[in-house]
Coordinates of C-alpha atoms and ligand atoms in Angstrom, one line a residue:
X1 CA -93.9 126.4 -91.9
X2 CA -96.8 125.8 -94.3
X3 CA -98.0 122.4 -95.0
X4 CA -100.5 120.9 -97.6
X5 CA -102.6 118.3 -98.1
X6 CA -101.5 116.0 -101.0
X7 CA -103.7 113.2 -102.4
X8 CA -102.1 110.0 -103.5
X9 CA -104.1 108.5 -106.1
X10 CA -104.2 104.9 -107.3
X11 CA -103.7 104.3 -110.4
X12 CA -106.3 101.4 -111.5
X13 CA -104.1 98.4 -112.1
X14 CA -104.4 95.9 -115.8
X15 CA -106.0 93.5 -114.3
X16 CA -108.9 95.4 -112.8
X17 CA -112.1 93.4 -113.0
X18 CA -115.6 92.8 -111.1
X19 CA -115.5 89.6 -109.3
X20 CA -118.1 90.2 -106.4
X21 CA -115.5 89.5 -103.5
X22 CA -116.8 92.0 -101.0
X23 CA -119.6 90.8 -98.7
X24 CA -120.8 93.8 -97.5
X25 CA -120.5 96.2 -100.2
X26 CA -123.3 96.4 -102.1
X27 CA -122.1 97.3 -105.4
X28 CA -119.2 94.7 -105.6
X29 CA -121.7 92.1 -105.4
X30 CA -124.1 93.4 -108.2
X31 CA -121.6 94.2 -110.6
X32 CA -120.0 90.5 -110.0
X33 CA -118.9 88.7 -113.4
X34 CA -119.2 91.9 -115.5
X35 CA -117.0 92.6 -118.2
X36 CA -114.6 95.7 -116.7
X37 CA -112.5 98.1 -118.7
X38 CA -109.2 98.3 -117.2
X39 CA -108.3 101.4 -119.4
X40 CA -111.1 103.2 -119.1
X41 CA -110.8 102.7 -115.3
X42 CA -107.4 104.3 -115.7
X43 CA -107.7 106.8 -118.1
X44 CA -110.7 107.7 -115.2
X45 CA -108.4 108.0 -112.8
X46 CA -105.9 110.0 -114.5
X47 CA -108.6 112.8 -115.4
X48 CA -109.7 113.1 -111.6
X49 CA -106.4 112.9 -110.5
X50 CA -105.0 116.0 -113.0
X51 CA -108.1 117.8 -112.8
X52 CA -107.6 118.5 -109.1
X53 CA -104.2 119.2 -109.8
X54 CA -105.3 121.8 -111.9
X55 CA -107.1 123.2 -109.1
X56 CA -104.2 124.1 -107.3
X57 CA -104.6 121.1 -105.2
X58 CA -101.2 118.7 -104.5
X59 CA -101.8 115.8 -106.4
X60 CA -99.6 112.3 -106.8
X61 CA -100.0 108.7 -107.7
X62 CA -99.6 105.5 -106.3
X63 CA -99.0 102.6 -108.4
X64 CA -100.8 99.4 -108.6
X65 CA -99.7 95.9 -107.4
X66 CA -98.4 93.2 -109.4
X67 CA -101.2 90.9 -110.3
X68 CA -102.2 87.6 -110.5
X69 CA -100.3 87.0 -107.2
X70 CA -98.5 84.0 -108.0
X71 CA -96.1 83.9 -105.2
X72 CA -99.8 84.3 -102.9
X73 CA -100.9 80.9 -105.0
X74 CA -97.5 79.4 -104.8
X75 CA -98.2 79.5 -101.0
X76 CA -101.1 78.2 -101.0
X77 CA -99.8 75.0 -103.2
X78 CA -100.1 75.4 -107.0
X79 CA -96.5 74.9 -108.2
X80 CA -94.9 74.8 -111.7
X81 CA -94.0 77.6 -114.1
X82 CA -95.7 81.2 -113.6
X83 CA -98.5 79.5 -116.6
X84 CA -98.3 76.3 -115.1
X85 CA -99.2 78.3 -111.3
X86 CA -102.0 80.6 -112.8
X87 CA -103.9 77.6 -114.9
X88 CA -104.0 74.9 -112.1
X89 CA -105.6 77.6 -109.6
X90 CA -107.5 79.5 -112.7
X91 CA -109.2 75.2 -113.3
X92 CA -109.4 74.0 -109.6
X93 CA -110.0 76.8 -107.7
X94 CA -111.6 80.0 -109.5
X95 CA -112.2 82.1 -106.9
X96 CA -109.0 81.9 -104.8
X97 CA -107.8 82.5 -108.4
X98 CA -110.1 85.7 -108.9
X99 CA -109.0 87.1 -105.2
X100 CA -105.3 86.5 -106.3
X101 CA -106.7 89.3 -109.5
X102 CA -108.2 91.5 -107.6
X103 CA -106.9 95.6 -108.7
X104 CA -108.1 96.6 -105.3
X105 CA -105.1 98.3 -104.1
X106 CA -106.6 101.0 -106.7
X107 CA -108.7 102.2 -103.6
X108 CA -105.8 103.8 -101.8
X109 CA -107.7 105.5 -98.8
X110 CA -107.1 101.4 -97.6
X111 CA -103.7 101.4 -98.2
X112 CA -102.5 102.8 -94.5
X113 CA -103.1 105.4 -92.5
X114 CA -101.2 108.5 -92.1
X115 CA -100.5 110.7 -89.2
X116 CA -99.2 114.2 -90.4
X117 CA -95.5 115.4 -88.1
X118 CA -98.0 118.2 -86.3
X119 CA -99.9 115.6 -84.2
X120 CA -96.9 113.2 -83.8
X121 CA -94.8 113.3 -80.6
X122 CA -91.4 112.4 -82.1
X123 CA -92.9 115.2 -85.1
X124 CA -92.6 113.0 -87.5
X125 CA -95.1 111.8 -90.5
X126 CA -96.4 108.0 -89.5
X127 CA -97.4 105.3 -91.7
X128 CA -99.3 102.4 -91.1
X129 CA -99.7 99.9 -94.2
X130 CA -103.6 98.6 -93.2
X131 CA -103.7 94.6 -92.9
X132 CA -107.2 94.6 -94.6
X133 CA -107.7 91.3 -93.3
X134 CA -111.4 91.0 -93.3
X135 CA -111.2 90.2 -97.3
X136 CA -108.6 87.9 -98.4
X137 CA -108.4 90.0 -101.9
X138 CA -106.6 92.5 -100.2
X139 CA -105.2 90.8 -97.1
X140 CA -102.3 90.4 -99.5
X141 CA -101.9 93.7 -100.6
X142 CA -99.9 95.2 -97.5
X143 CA -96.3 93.5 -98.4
X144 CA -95.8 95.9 -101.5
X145 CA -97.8 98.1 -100.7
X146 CA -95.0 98.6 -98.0
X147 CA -92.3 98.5 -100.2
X148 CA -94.0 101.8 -102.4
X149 CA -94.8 103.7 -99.4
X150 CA -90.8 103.6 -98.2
X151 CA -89.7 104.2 -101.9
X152 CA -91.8 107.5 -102.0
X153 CA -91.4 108.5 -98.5
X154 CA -87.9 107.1 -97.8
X155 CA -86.1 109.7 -95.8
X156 CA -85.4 108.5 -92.2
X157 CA -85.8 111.8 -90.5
X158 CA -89.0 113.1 -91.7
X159 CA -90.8 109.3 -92.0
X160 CA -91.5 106.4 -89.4
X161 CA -93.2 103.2 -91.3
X162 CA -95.3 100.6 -89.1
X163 CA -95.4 96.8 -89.7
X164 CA -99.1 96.4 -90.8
X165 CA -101.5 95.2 -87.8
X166 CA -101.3 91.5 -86.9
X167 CA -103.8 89.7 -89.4
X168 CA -106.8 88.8 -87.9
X169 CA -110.3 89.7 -87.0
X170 CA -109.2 91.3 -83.9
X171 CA -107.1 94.0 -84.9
X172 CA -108.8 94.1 -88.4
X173 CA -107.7 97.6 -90.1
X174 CA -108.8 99.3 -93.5
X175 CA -106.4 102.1 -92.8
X176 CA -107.7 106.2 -93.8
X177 CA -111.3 104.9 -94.8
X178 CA -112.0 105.2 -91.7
X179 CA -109.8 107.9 -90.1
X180 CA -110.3 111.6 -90.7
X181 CA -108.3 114.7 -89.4
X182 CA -109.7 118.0 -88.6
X183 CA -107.8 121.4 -88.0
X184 CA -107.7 124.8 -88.6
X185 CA -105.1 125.2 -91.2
X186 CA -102.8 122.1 -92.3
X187 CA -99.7 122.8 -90.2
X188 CA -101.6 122.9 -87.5
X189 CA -101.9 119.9 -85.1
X190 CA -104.9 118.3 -85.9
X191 CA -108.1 116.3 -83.9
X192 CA -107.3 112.2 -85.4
X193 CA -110.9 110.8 -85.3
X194 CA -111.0 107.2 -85.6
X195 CA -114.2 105.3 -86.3
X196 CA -114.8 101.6 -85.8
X197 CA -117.4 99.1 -86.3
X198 CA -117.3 96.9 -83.3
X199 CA -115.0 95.5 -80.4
X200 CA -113.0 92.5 -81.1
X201 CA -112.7 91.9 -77.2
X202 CA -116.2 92.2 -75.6
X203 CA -118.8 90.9 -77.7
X204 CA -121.4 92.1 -75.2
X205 CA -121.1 95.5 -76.7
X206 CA -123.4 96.7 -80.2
X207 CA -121.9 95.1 -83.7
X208 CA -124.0 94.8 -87.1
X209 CA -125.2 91.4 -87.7
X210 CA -125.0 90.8 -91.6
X211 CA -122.0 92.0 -92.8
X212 CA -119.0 92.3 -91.2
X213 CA -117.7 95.2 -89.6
X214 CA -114.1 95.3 -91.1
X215 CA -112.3 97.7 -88.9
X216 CA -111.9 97.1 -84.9
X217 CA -112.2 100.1 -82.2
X218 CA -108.9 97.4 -80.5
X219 CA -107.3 98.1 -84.3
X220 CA -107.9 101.6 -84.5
X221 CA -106.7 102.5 -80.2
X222 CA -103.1 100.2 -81.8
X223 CA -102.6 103.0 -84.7
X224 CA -103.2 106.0 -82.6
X225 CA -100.7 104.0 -80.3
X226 CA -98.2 103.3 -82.8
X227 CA -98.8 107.3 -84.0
X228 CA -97.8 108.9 -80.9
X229 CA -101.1 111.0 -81.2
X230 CA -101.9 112.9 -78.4
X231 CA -104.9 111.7 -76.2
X232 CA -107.2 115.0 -75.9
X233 CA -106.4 115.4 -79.8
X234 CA -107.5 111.7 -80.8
X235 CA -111.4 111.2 -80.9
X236 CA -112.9 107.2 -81.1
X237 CA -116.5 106.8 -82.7
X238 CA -118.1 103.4 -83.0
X239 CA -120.0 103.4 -86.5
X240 CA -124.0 102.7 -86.4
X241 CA -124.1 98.6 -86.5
X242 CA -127.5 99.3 -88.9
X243 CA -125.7 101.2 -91.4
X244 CA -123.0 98.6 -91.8
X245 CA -125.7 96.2 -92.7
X246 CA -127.2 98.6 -95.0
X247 CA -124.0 98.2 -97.0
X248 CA -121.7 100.8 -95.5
X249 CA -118.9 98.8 -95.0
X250 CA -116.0 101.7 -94.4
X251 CA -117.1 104.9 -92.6
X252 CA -116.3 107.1 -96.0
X253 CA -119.2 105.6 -97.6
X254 CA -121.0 107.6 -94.9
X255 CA -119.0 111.1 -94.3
X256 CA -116.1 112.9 -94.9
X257 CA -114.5 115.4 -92.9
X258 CA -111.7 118.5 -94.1
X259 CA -110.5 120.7 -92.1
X260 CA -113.2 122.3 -90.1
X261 CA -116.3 120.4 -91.7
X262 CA -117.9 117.4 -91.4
X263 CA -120.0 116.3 -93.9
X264 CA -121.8 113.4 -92.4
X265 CA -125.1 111.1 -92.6
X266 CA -128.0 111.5 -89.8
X267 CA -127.4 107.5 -89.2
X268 CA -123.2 107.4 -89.6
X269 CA -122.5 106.9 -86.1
X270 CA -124.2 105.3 -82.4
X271 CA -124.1 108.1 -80.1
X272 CA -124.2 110.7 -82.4
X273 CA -124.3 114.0 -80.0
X274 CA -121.6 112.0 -77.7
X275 CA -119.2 112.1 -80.8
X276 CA -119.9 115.6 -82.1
X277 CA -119.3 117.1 -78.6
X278 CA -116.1 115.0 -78.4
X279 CA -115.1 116.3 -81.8
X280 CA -116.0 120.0 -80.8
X281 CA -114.3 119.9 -77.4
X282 CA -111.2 117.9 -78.5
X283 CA -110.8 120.7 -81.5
X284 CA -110.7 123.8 -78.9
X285 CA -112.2 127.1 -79.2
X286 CA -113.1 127.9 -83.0
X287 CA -116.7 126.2 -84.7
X288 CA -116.5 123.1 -86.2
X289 CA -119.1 122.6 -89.2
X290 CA -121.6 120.0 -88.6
X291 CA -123.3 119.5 -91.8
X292 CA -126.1 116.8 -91.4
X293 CA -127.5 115.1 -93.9
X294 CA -130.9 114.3 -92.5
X295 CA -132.3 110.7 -94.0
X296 CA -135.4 112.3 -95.0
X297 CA -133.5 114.0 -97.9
X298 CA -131.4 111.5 -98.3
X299 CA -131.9 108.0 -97.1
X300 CA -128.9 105.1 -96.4
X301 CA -129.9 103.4 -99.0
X302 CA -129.0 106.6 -101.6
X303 CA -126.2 107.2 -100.3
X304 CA -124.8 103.4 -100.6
X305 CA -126.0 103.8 -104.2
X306 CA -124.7 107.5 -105.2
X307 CA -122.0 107.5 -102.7
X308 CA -122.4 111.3 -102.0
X309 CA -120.5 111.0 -98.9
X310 CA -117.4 109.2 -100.7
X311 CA -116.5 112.5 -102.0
X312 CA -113.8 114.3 -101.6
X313 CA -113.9 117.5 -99.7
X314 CA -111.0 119.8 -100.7
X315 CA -110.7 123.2 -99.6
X316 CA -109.9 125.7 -102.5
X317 CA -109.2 128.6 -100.7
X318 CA -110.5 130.5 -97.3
X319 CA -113.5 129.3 -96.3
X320 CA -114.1 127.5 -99.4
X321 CA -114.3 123.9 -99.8
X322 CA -115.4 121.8 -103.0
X323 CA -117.4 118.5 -102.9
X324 CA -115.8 116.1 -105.3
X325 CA -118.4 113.8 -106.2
X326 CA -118.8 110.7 -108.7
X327 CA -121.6 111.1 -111.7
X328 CA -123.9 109.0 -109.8
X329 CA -124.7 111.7 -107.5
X330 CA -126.2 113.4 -110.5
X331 CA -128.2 110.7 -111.4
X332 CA -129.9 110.4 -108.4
X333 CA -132.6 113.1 -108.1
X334 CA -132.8 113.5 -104.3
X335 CA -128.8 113.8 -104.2
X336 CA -128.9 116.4 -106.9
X337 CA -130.9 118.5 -105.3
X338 CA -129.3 118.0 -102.1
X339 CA -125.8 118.7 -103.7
X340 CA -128.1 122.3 -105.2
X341 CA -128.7 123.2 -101.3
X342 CA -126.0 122.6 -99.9
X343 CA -123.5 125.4 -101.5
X344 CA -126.4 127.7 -100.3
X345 CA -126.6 127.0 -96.7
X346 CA -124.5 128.6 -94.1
X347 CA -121.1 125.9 -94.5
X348 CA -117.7 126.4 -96.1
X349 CA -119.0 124.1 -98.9
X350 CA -119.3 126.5 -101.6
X351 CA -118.7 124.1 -105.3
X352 CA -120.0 120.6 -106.4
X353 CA -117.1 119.2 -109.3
X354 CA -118.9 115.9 -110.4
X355 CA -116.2 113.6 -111.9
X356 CA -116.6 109.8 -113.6
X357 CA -115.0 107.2 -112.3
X358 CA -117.6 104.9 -113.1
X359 CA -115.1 101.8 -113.7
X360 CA -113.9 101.9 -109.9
X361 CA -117.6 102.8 -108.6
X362 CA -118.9 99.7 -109.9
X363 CA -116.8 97.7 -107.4
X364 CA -118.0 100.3 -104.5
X365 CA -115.0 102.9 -104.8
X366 CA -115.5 106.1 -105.2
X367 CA -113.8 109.7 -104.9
X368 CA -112.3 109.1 -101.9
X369 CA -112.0 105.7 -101.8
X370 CA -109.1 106.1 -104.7
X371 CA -107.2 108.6 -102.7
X372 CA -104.8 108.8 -99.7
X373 CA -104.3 112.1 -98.1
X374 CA -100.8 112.7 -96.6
X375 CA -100.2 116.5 -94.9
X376 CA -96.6 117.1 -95.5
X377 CA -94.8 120.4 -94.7
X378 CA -92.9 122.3 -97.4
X379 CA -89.3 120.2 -95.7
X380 CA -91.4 116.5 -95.8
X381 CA -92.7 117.7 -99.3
X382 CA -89.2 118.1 -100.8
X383 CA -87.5 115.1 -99.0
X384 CA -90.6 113.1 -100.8
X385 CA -89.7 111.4 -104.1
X386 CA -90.8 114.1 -106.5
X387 CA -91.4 111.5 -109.7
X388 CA -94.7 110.9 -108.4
X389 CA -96.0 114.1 -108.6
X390 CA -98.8 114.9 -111.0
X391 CA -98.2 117.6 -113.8
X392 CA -98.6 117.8 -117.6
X393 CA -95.8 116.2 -118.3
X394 CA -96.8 112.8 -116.0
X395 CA -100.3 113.1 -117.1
X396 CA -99.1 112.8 -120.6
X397 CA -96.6 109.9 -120.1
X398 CA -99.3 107.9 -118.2
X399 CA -102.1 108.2 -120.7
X400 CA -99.7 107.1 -122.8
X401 CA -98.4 104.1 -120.8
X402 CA -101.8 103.0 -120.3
X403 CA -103.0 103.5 -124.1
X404 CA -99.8 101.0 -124.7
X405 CA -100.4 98.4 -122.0
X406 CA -103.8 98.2 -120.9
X407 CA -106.4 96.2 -122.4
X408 CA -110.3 97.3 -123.1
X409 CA -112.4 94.8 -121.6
X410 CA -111.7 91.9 -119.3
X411 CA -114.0 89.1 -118.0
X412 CA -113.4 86.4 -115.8
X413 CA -111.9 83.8 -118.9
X414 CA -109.2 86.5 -119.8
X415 CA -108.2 86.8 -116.2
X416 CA -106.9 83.1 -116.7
X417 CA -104.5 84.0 -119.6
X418 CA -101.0 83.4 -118.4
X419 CA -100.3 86.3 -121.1
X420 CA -102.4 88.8 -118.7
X421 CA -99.3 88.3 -116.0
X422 CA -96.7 89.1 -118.5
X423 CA -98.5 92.1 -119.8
X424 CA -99.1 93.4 -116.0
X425 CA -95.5 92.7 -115.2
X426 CA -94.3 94.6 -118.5
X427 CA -96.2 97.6 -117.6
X428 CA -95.3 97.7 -114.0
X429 CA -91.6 97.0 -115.1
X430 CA -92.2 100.6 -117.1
X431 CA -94.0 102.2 -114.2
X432 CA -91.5 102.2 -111.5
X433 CA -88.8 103.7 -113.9
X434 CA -91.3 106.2 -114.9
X435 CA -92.3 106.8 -110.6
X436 CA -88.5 106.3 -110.1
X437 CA -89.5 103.3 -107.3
X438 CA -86.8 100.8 -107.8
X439 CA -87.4 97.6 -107.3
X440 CA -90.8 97.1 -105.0
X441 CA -92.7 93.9 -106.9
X442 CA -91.8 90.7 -106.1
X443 CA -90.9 89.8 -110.0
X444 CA -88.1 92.5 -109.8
X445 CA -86.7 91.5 -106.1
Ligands
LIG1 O1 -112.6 96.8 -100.3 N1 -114.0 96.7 -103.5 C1 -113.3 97.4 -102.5 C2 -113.8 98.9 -102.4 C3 -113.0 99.7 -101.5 C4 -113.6 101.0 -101.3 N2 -112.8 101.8 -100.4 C5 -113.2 102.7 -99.5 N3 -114.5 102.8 -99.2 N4 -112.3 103.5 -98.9 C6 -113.5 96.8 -101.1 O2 -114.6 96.3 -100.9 C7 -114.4 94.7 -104.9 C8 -113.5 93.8 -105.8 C9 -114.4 92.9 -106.6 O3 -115.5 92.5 -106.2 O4 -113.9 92.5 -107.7 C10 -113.5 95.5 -103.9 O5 -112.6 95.0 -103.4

């Protein structure tokens, strides 16, 4: 049976705004206290998403999260009306009030991690919400997140969904950022390649030591557990300490892999020729595509600030993949030209689309970072709630539902408008009728 790749896109939520809570990624701190534009971030999104629909490709959305999180602050103590709730924390403690904001569940490749039915041993599709506990921001965006995963993916027999990780530094886990699946065609079973960025148990062993490596090797051995992957088709690769502290805080700020390519940095990993030789020999017989990115064309640092490796890498037919990669690749001389070379040289990359989703990359998400993949075969794909789908029809009715709900700029004195909740709540109410969810945020349970 044939299966596809489908990317779930997030949808950039109203309250989407730049308030520098990500030690460790380099962009979220610089763009800190900016004004944002929640509806040009969306309207972003929606072009990305129903260009690559128009490709061919199968494309859906994810909707946002209900924010401020007042029940979060109601647990940490603020009490009183929704208003009441949202101006003590907004007066006494601005920044617990600015995580509670956050529109990070935008970045969907951190929402969970997916394990197509090929690689499964009960042959199902698995789902594992990611606890994202490193940053408190999106610590608390598993719970619905969830809740929208089982209303898309809600049949019984095709889907298994995980309870998220326990929270915690030791089984700290950013979900598909750092997971990437290789095979031959999509209904094949796949090579599951997990990378980490230290051991939570045995501090003796390599970690960075600026920023914080987000996603344990303990976290990532407890998904392929939960998974039922195979052993010789699951591959473990610690991420290089240095890079982390050079700002790349999830392995797809580093490489991306499709199929049978992987598009990677020179630096991404420790052990470098220990991984590839794990990859190649776990993947059998046929080639896989190593395409190194050697740091004298491109350094760390560019491609923290470009994010050339937070593309997407889609294939488009036989032998033909295309990089999707955000404007700033273009503006970045060295990238450009690496991007010219690369469709030349002797690799199933064969097109760069260069798409703008500047809003989301000034808080370090790009391409990649707003999508989930999830490999369904053609009986998953029709048990899967088909509302969520992308055509001309949903593209329309969400640039319109943005155009009616969103506002055009936001800055940290507008986040504390007890309005902004009712407006986000409004919308959302709108959304889930439009993605045929039900009932998934907490103001409609
Ligand atoms: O978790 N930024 C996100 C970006 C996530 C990118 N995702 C992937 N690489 N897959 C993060 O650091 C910034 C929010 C702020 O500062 O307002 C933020 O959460």
């Amino acid at each position: 049976m044939r299966a596809f790749e489908v990317n779930f896109d997030g949808l950039v939520g109203p309250t989407h705004n730049y308030a520098g809570l990500s030690v460790g990624n380099v962009a979220s701190l610089k763009n800190a206290d900016q004004a944002s534009n929640p509806k040009q971030g969306a309207l972003q999104g929606l072009a990305k998403m129903k260009a690559l629909s128009d490709m061919g490709l199968k494309q859906a959305v994810l909707p946002p999260l209900e924010r401020p999180d007042v029940n979060t602050l109601r647990l940490l103590g603020f009490k009183g009306s929704d208003a009441e709730v949202i101006q003590q924390a907004s007066q006494q403690a601005p920044a617990i009030y600015a995580a509670t904001c956050s529109a990070s569940s935008m970045w969907t490749a951190n929402a969970c991690t997916v394990s197509p039915s090929a690689d499964t041993k009960d042959a199902k599709v698995h789902f594992t919400a990611a606890n994202l506990s490193n940053k408190f921001h999106r610590s608390i965006e598993s719970p619905t997140t969830s809740r929208i995963l089982k209303a898309i993916f809600s049949n019984d027999a095709h889907f298994v969904h995980h309870e998220p990780l326990p929270l915690g530094d030791h089984f700290g886990d950013e979900g598909a950022a750092n997971h990437t699946r290789f095979c031959t065609d999509y209904q094949s079973t796949g090579v599951e390649f997990f990378v980490y960025g230290k051991y939570a148990f045995d501090a003796t062993k390599p970690a960075p030591k600026k920023f914080p490596a987000r996603q344990t090797f303990e976290a990532s051995q407890a998904i392929a557990r939960l998974h039922e992957l195979s052993t010789n088709k699951t591959v473990f690769a610690q991420q290089h300490p240095d890079v982390i502290d050079a700002g790349v805080f999830h392995n797809d700020v580093i490489a991306v892999g499709n199929q049978n390519c992987l598009f990677y940095h020179e630096n991404a990993f420790l052990n470098t020729e220990q991984v590839l030789s794990d990859l190649q020999n776990a993947f059998g017989e046929q080639p896989l595509h190593f395409v190194m990115v050697p740091e004298q064309l491109v350094s760390v640092k560019d491609a923290v600030h470009s994010y050339l490796f937070n593309s997407q890498l889609v294939t488009l037919g036989p032998d033909h993949m295309a990089i999707i990669a955000p404007g700033e690749c273009h503006e970045n001389e060295k990238v450009k030209s690496y991007l010219d070379s690369v469709i030349l040289a002797d690799n199933p990359i064969k097109e760069v689309k260069i798409y703008d989703v500047k809003q989301s990359m000034q808080n370090g998400g790009g391409p990649a970072c707003l999508r989930q993949r999830v490999v369904l075969n053609e009986t998953e794909l029709a048990a899967t709630n088909h509302s969520v789908f992308m055509n001309e029809q949903l593209f329309s009715t969400l640039n319109n539902w943005v155009e009616k709900h969103y506002r055009d700029t936001l800055t940290e004195k507008d986040l504390a408008d007890p309005q902004l909740l009712e407006e986000s709540r409004s919308a959302l109410d709108e959304l889930t009728r439009i993605l045929n969810l039900g009932s998934v945020y907490p103001f409609q349970l």
